[in-house]
């Protein structure tokens, strides 16, 4: 699973140089698919539930499950990319949100807080805690402290031989509630956080989830193993963030 998840991080990083104004999002999808296949793995999302692409690319008010298209990225776009791979029978799953060019400070802050909230959740993914502790940590940070809207309709999940396994990992919940976290459980933790209201709707394409108020949304995801004392993060943003440093068209976030 570590191999699958490291490959997801590298596939993201392979796409990063091409996240520039004017690129069609189908081009990003083609790059990711070629990279994954060149490394002896399969795209994890392609064909899953009929989804036709390697990447979910969700721009601005699109929250998740956006489809690559002829749309050309432009300055100021907030681009969430979610990628999965299947290698040696196991799935990897990780997402990152990018800012193309100059971006509104309040939107940059949304991305930073969403990413921080992912790590707040991961801190709780240890033996002895309960699932609700992860959910609460994310919700508390995003909603109570930063007054954003945490999406309720979509959740994180267990991951392994299937892309989506139990348990569901909501980004909202009560401290001390839910099942006890067991050593070795692998979870995809993935806060989806809106600048405005928490409510979302699905577009008529049957996939794309958008914010109800049209305000932007951010999404960061790691696949992690529950361990004693400290979770083991299987996926990585290291390759992504090194690639971002070399792409002058992208705004760096903390
Ligand atoms: Mg994902
Ligand atoms: Mg996921």
mmCIF file of C-alpha atoms and ligand atoms in Angstrom:
data_model
loop_
_atom_site.group_PDB
_atom_site.id
_atom_site.type_symbol
_atom_site.label_atom_id
_atom_site.label_comp_id
_atom_site.label_asym_id
_atom_site.label_seq_id
_atom_site.Cartn_x
_atom_site.Cartn_y
_atom_site.Cartn_z
ATOM 1 C CA UNK A 1 0.000 0.000 0.000
ATOM 2 C CA UNK A 2 2.924 2.300 0.597
ATOM 3 C CA UNK A 3 4.133 1.614 -2.930
ATOM 4 C CA UNK A 4 0.689 2.387 -4.382
ATOM 5 C CA UNK A 5 0.432 5.597 -2.399
ATOM 6 C CA UNK A 6 3.958 6.792 -3.166
ATOM 7 C CA UNK A 7 3.150 6.246 -6.828
ATOM 8 C CA UNK A 8 0.059 8.443 -6.450
ATOM 9 C CA UNK A 9 2.276 11.210 -5.034
ATOM 10 C CA UNK A 10 4.684 10.844 -7.951
ATOM 11 C CA UNK A 11 1.822 10.850 -10.483
ATOM 12 C CA UNK A 12 0.584 14.128 -8.992
ATOM 13 C CA UNK A 13 4.104 15.538 -9.226
ATOM 14 C CA UNK A 14 4.338 14.477 -12.885
ATOM 15 C CA UNK A 15 1.242 16.573 -13.597
ATOM 16 C CA UNK A 16 2.338 19.678 -11.643
ATOM 17 C CA UNK A 17 4.621 21.200 -14.348
ATOM 18 C CA UNK A 18 1.611 21.255 -16.690
ATOM 19 C CA UNK A 19 -0.767 23.046 -14.297
ATOM 20 C CA UNK A 20 -0.476 26.413 -16.045
ATOM 21 C CA UNK A 21 -2.899 28.885 -17.642
ATOM 22 C CA UNK A 22 -4.156 27.630 -21.015
ATOM 23 C CA UNK A 23 -3.751 23.885 -20.418
ATOM 24 C CA UNK A 24 -6.788 21.721 -21.072
ATOM 25 C CA UNK A 25 -7.595 19.547 -18.097
ATOM 26 C CA UNK A 26 -7.790 16.447 -20.336
ATOM 27 C CA UNK A 27 -4.067 16.976 -20.959
ATOM 28 C CA UNK A 28 -3.392 16.664 -17.199
ATOM 29 C CA UNK A 29 -5.408 13.451 -17.168
ATOM 30 C CA UNK A 30 -3.422 11.986 -20.073
ATOM 31 C CA UNK A 31 -0.124 12.750 -18.340
ATOM 32 C CA UNK A 32 -1.236 11.078 -15.111
ATOM 33 C CA UNK A 33 -2.536 7.987 -16.885
ATOM 34 C CA UNK A 34 0.643 7.550 -18.925
ATOM 35 C CA UNK A 35 2.798 8.011 -15.815
ATOM 36 C CA UNK A 36 0.855 5.421 -13.823
ATOM 37 C CA UNK A 37 0.884 2.841 -16.635
ATOM 38 C CA UNK A 38 4.601 3.472 -17.294
ATOM 39 C CA UNK A 39 5.166 2.488 -13.657
ATOM 40 C CA UNK A 40 3.386 -0.837 -14.005
ATOM 41 C CA UNK A 41 0.198 0.217 -12.260
ATOM 42 C CA UNK A 42 -3.361 1.038 -13.270
ATOM 43 C CA UNK A 43 -5.357 4.202 -12.728
ATOM 44 C CA UNK A 44 -7.512 3.507 -9.688
ATOM 45 C CA UNK A 45 -10.456 5.693 -10.680
ATOM 46 C CA UNK A 46 -10.770 4.883 -14.375
ATOM 47 C CA UNK A 47 -13.790 2.635 -14.797
ATOM 48 C CA UNK A 48 -14.644 2.836 -11.081
ATOM 49 C CA UNK A 49 -18.430 3.099 -10.990
ATOM 50 C CA UNK A 50 -18.172 4.069 -14.655
ATOM 51 C CA UNK A 51 -15.921 7.097 -14.052
ATOM 52 C CA UNK A 52 -14.086 7.557 -17.364
ATOM 53 C CA UNK A 53 -10.851 9.304 -16.285
ATOM 54 C CA UNK A 54 -7.658 8.807 -14.292
ATOM 55 C CA UNK A 55 -7.992 12.058 -12.345
ATOM 56 C CA UNK A 56 -10.843 13.877 -10.706
ATOM 57 C CA UNK A 57 -10.197 17.548 -11.502
ATOM 58 C CA UNK A 58 -12.449 19.928 -9.613
ATOM 59 C CA UNK A 59 -12.090 23.653 -10.290
ATOM 60 C CA UNK A 60 -13.195 26.592 -8.107
ATOM 61 C CA UNK A 61 -16.739 25.871 -6.835
ATOM 62 C CA UNK A 62 -16.380 22.230 -7.881
ATOM 63 C CA UNK A 63 -15.740 20.281 -4.685
ATOM 64 C CA UNK A 64 -14.802 16.784 -5.874
ATOM 65 C CA UNK A 65 -15.418 14.274 -8.697
ATOM 66 C CA UNK A 66 -14.976 16.871 -11.441
ATOM 67 C CA UNK A 67 -14.246 15.429 -14.868
ATOM 68 C CA UNK A 68 -11.295 16.383 -17.075
ATOM 69 C CA UNK A 69 -12.592 18.377 -20.061
ATOM 70 C CA UNK A 70 -11.715 20.835 -22.806
ATOM 71 C CA UNK A 71 -11.759 23.613 -20.186
ATOM 72 C CA UNK A 72 -8.513 25.572 -20.191
ATOM 73 C CA UNK A 73 -7.102 26.570 -16.816
ATOM 74 C CA UNK A 74 -6.835 30.284 -16.163
ATOM 75 C CA UNK A 75 -5.139 32.561 -13.656
ATOM 76 C CA UNK A 76 -6.926 32.498 -10.306
ATOM 77 C CA UNK A 77 -8.340 28.987 -10.681
ATOM 78 C CA UNK A 78 -8.339 26.709 -7.657
ATOM 79 C CA UNK A 79 -7.718 23.208 -8.959
ATOM 80 C CA UNK A 80 -8.302 20.147 -6.815
ATOM 81 C CA UNK A 81 -6.797 16.990 -8.260
ATOM 82 C CA UNK A 82 -7.600 13.596 -6.816
ATOM 83 C CA UNK A 83 -5.671 10.530 -7.992
ATOM 84 C CA UNK A 84 -5.881 6.831 -7.283
ATOM 85 C CA UNK A 85 -3.748 3.927 -8.442
ATOM 86 C CA UNK A 86 -4.009 0.177 -8.245
ATOM 87 C CA UNK A 87 -0.648 -1.577 -7.933
ATOM 88 C CA UNK A 88 -0.005 -5.171 -6.816
ATOM 89 C CA UNK A 89 -3.644 -5.508 -5.827
ATOM 90 C CA UNK A 90 -3.750 -2.495 -3.524
ATOM 91 C CA UNK A 91 -5.108 1.002 -3.959
ATOM 92 C CA UNK A 92 -3.466 4.321 -3.226
ATOM 93 C CA UNK A 93 -5.582 7.472 -2.932
ATOM 94 C CA UNK A 94 -4.480 11.066 -2.376
ATOM 95 C CA UNK A 95 -5.632 14.559 -3.350
ATOM 96 C CA UNK A 96 -4.104 18.046 -3.420
ATOM 97 C CA UNK A 97 -5.464 21.481 -4.300
ATOM 98 C CA UNK A 98 -3.416 23.871 -6.443
ATOM 99 C CA UNK A 99 -3.724 27.615 -7.096
ATOM 100 C CA UNK A 100 -3.017 28.828 -10.621
ATOM 101 C CA UNK A 101 -1.332 32.241 -10.630
ATOM 102 C CA UNK A 102 -2.429 35.053 -8.362
ATOM 103 C CA UNK A 103 -5.141 34.019 -5.990
ATOM 104 C CA UNK A 104 -7.404 35.869 -3.559
ATOM 105 C CA UNK A 105 -5.855 35.842 -0.053
ATOM 106 C CA UNK A 106 -9.067 34.436 1.435
ATOM 107 C CA UNK A 107 -8.934 31.517 -0.999
ATOM 108 C CA UNK A 108 -5.266 30.839 -0.282
ATOM 109 C CA UNK A 109 -6.164 30.765 3.411
ATOM 110 C CA UNK A 110 -8.950 28.253 2.712
ATOM 111 C CA UNK A 111 -6.439 25.915 1.076
ATOM 112 C CA UNK A 112 -3.961 26.251 3.932
ATOM 113 C CA UNK A 113 -6.562 25.632 6.606
ATOM 114 C CA UNK A 114 -7.972 22.618 4.738
ATOM 115 C CA UNK A 115 -4.490 21.111 4.458
ATOM 116 C CA UNK A 116 -3.799 21.822 8.133
ATOM 117 C CA UNK A 117 -7.103 20.200 9.055
ATOM 118 C CA UNK A 118 -6.016 17.017 7.275
ATOM 119 C CA UNK A 119 -3.023 16.808 9.611
ATOM 120 C CA UNK A 120 -5.230 17.583 12.622
ATOM 121 C CA UNK A 121 -7.271 14.531 11.604
ATOM 122 C CA UNK A 122 -4.180 12.387 11.046
ATOM 123 C CA UNK A 123 -2.933 13.256 14.568
ATOM 124 C CA UNK A 124 -5.989 11.430 15.900
ATOM 125 C CA UNK A 125 -5.494 8.318 13.732
ATOM 126 C CA UNK A 126 -3.782 6.373 16.507
ATOM 127 C CA UNK A 127 -4.567 3.252 18.500
ATOM 128 C CA UNK A 128 -6.826 4.051 21.438
ATOM 129 C CA UNK A 129 -8.683 6.909 19.749
ATOM 130 C CA UNK A 130 -12.066 6.554 18.112
ATOM 131 C CA UNK A 131 -13.130 7.369 14.592
ATOM 132 C CA UNK A 132 -15.100 10.374 15.839
ATOM 133 C CA UNK A 133 -11.893 11.908 17.173
ATOM 134 C CA UNK A 134 -10.588 12.234 13.597
ATOM 135 C CA UNK A 135 -13.901 13.669 12.407
ATOM 136 C CA UNK A 136 -14.158 16.096 15.297
ATOM 137 C CA UNK A 137 -10.601 17.375 14.904
ATOM 138 C CA UNK A 138 -11.200 18.289 11.260
ATOM 139 C CA UNK A 139 -14.613 19.825 11.816
ATOM 140 C CA UNK A 140 -13.560 21.790 14.877
ATOM 141 C CA UNK A 141 -10.560 23.336 13.127
ATOM 142 C CA UNK A 142 -12.413 24.265 9.934
ATOM 143 C CA UNK A 143 -15.797 25.291 11.314
ATOM 144 C CA UNK A 144 -15.310 26.482 14.880
ATOM 145 C CA UNK A 145 -11.962 28.163 14.427
ATOM 146 C CA UNK A 146 -12.053 29.240 10.777
ATOM 147 C CA UNK A 147 -15.808 29.461 10.053
ATOM 148 C CA UNK A 148 -15.702 27.466 6.839
ATOM 149 C CA UNK A 149 -18.288 24.917 5.692
ATOM 150 C CA UNK A 150 -17.275 21.277 6.007
ATOM 151 C CA UNK A 151 -18.966 19.098 3.387
ATOM 152 C CA UNK A 152 -21.275 16.475 4.921
ATOM 153 C CA UNK A 153 -22.409 14.556 1.830
ATOM 154 C CA UNK A 154 -18.993 13.046 1.036
ATOM 155 C CA UNK A 155 -16.591 11.380 3.433
ATOM 156 C CA UNK A 156 -13.229 9.665 3.732
ATOM 157 C CA UNK A 157 -13.025 5.880 3.829
ATOM 158 C CA UNK A 158 -11.068 2.749 4.481
ATOM 159 C CA UNK A 159 -8.823 1.773 1.566
ATOM 160 C CA UNK A 160 -6.993 -1.417 0.653
ATOM 161 C CA UNK A 161 -7.839 -4.121 -1.890
ATOM 162 C CA UNK A 162 -10.848 -1.955 -2.738
ATOM 163 C CA UNK A 163 -10.776 1.783 -3.341
ATOM 164 C CA UNK A 164 -13.578 2.389 -0.882
ATOM 165 C CA UNK A 165 -13.829 0.153 2.172
ATOM 166 C CA UNK A 166 -15.329 0.606 5.605
ATOM 167 C CA UNK A 167 -15.327 2.502 7.790
ATOM 168 C CA UNK A 168 -16.601 5.797 6.443
ATOM 169 C CA UNK A 169 -14.498 8.684 7.766
ATOM 170 C CA UNK A 170 -16.711 11.784 8.003
ATOM 171 C CA UNK A 171 -15.061 15.179 8.305
ATOM 172 C CA UNK A 172 -17.557 16.071 11.026
ATOM 173 C CA UNK A 173 -18.516 14.266 14.189
ATOM 174 C CA UNK A 174 -18.269 13.894 17.924
ATOM 175 C CA UNK A 175 -15.152 13.397 19.979
ATOM 176 C CA UNK A 176 -14.988 9.992 21.688
ATOM 177 C CA UNK A 177 -17.686 8.448 19.461
ATOM 178 C CA UNK A 178 -17.537 5.709 16.848
ATOM 179 C CA UNK A 179 -15.450 2.539 16.645
ATOM 180 C CA UNK A 180 -12.070 2.268 18.363
ATOM 181 C CA UNK A 181 -9.214 2.602 15.886
ATOM 182 C CA UNK A 182 -7.283 -0.628 15.459
ATOM 183 C CA UNK A 183 -3.577 -1.020 14.724
ATOM 184 C CA UNK A 184 -3.044 -1.475 10.967
ATOM 185 C CA UNK A 185 -6.337 0.021 9.793
ATOM 186 C CA UNK A 186 -5.742 2.061 6.626
ATOM 187 C CA UNK A 187 -7.873 5.165 6.175
ATOM 188 C CA UNK A 188 -8.133 7.743 3.414
ATOM 189 C CA UNK A 189 -8.709 10.965 5.341
ATOM 190 C CA UNK A 190 -9.940 13.725 3.047
ATOM 191 C CA UNK A 191 -11.413 16.999 4.274
ATOM 192 C CA UNK A 192 -13.548 18.782 1.673
ATOM 193 C CA UNK A 193 -13.979 22.333 2.894
ATOM 194 C CA UNK A 194 -15.997 25.217 1.433
ATOM 195 C CA UNK A 195 -15.261 28.921 1.775
ATOM 196 C CA UNK A 196 -18.977 29.519 2.222
ATOM 197 C CA UNK A 197 -21.858 27.217 3.016
ATOM 198 C CA UNK A 198 -21.340 23.515 3.630
ATOM 199 C CA UNK A 199 -24.134 22.391 1.292
ATOM 200 C CA UNK A 200 -23.318 20.903 -2.103
ATOM 201 C CA UNK A 201 -25.207 19.615 -5.139
ATOM 202 C CA UNK A 202 -24.391 17.290 -8.019
ATOM 203 C CA UNK A 203 -24.234 18.567 -11.603
ATOM 204 C CA UNK A 204 -26.238 16.903 -14.382
ATOM 205 C CA UNK A 205 -23.095 15.058 -15.577
ATOM 206 C CA UNK A 206 -23.854 12.695 -12.689
ATOM 207 C CA UNK A 207 -20.437 13.173 -11.085
ATOM 208 C CA UNK A 208 -19.316 16.704 -10.354
ATOM 209 C CA UNK A 209 -20.133 17.933 -6.854
ATOM 210 C CA UNK A 210 -20.352 21.742 -6.562
ATOM 211 C CA UNK A 211 -20.925 24.175 -3.712
ATOM 212 C CA UNK A 212 -24.512 25.378 -3.418
ATOM 213 C CA UNK A 213 -23.427 29.021 -3.134
ATOM 214 C CA UNK A 214 -20.856 28.987 -5.932
ATOM 215 C CA UNK A 215 -17.972 29.782 -3.564
ATOM 216 C CA UNK A 216 -14.662 27.880 -3.886
ATOM 217 C CA UNK A 217 -13.823 24.620 -2.164
ATOM 218 C CA UNK A 218 -10.602 22.825 -1.220
ATOM 219 C CA UNK A 219 -9.706 19.136 -0.858
ATOM 220 C CA UNK A 220 -6.611 17.438 0.550
ATOM 221 C CA UNK A 221 -6.281 13.695 1.127
ATOM 222 C CA UNK A 222 -3.755 11.274 2.578
ATOM 223 C CA UNK A 223 -3.986 7.521 3.014
ATOM 224 C CA UNK A 224 -2.660 6.644 6.481
ATOM 225 C CA UNK A 225 -2.181 3.593 8.698
ATOM 226 C CA UNK A 226 -3.452 3.722 12.264
ATOM 227 C CA UNK A 227 -0.524 2.921 14.577
ATOM 228 C CA UNK A 228 0.331 3.215 18.249
ATOM 229 C CA UNK A 229 1.450 6.742 19.098
ATOM 230 C CA UNK A 230 1.576 8.144 15.560
ATOM 231 C CA UNK A 231 -0.143 7.396 12.268
ATOM 232 C CA UNK A 232 2.005 6.245 9.350
ATOM 233 C CA UNK A 233 1.244 8.426 6.311
ATOM 234 C CA UNK A 234 1.483 6.192 3.236
ATOM 235 C CA UNK A 235 0.875 8.869 0.614
ATOM 236 C CA UNK A 236 3.099 11.913 0.277
ATOM 237 C CA UNK A 237 2.999 15.585 -0.737
ATOM 238 C CA UNK A 238 6.805 15.748 -0.887
ATOM 239 C CA UNK A 239 7.111 15.183 -4.643
ATOM 240 C CA UNK A 240 4.161 17.501 -5.297
ATOM 241 C CA UNK A 241 5.570 20.348 -3.242
ATOM 242 C CA UNK A 242 9.018 20.044 -4.804
ATOM 243 C CA UNK A 243 7.377 20.216 -8.242
ATOM 244 C CA UNK A 244 5.311 23.251 -7.190
ATOM 245 C CA UNK A 245 8.539 25.091 -6.292
ATOM 246 C CA UNK A 246 9.653 24.682 -9.900
ATOM 247 C CA UNK A 247 6.383 25.877 -11.457
ATOM 248 C CA UNK A 248 6.325 29.686 -11.471
ATOM 249 C CA UNK A 249 2.656 29.724 -12.506
ATOM 250 C CA UNK A 250 1.537 28.187 -9.209
ATOM 251 C CA UNK A 251 1.053 30.002 -5.922
ATOM 252 C CA UNK A 252 2.725 28.135 -3.072
ATOM 253 C CA UNK A 253 0.646 27.460 0.003
ATOM 254 C CA UNK A 254 1.943 26.816 3.510
HETATM 255 MG MG1 LIG B 1 -9.130 10.530 -3.446
HETATM 256 MG MG1 LIG B 2 -10.580 8.959 -1.178
#
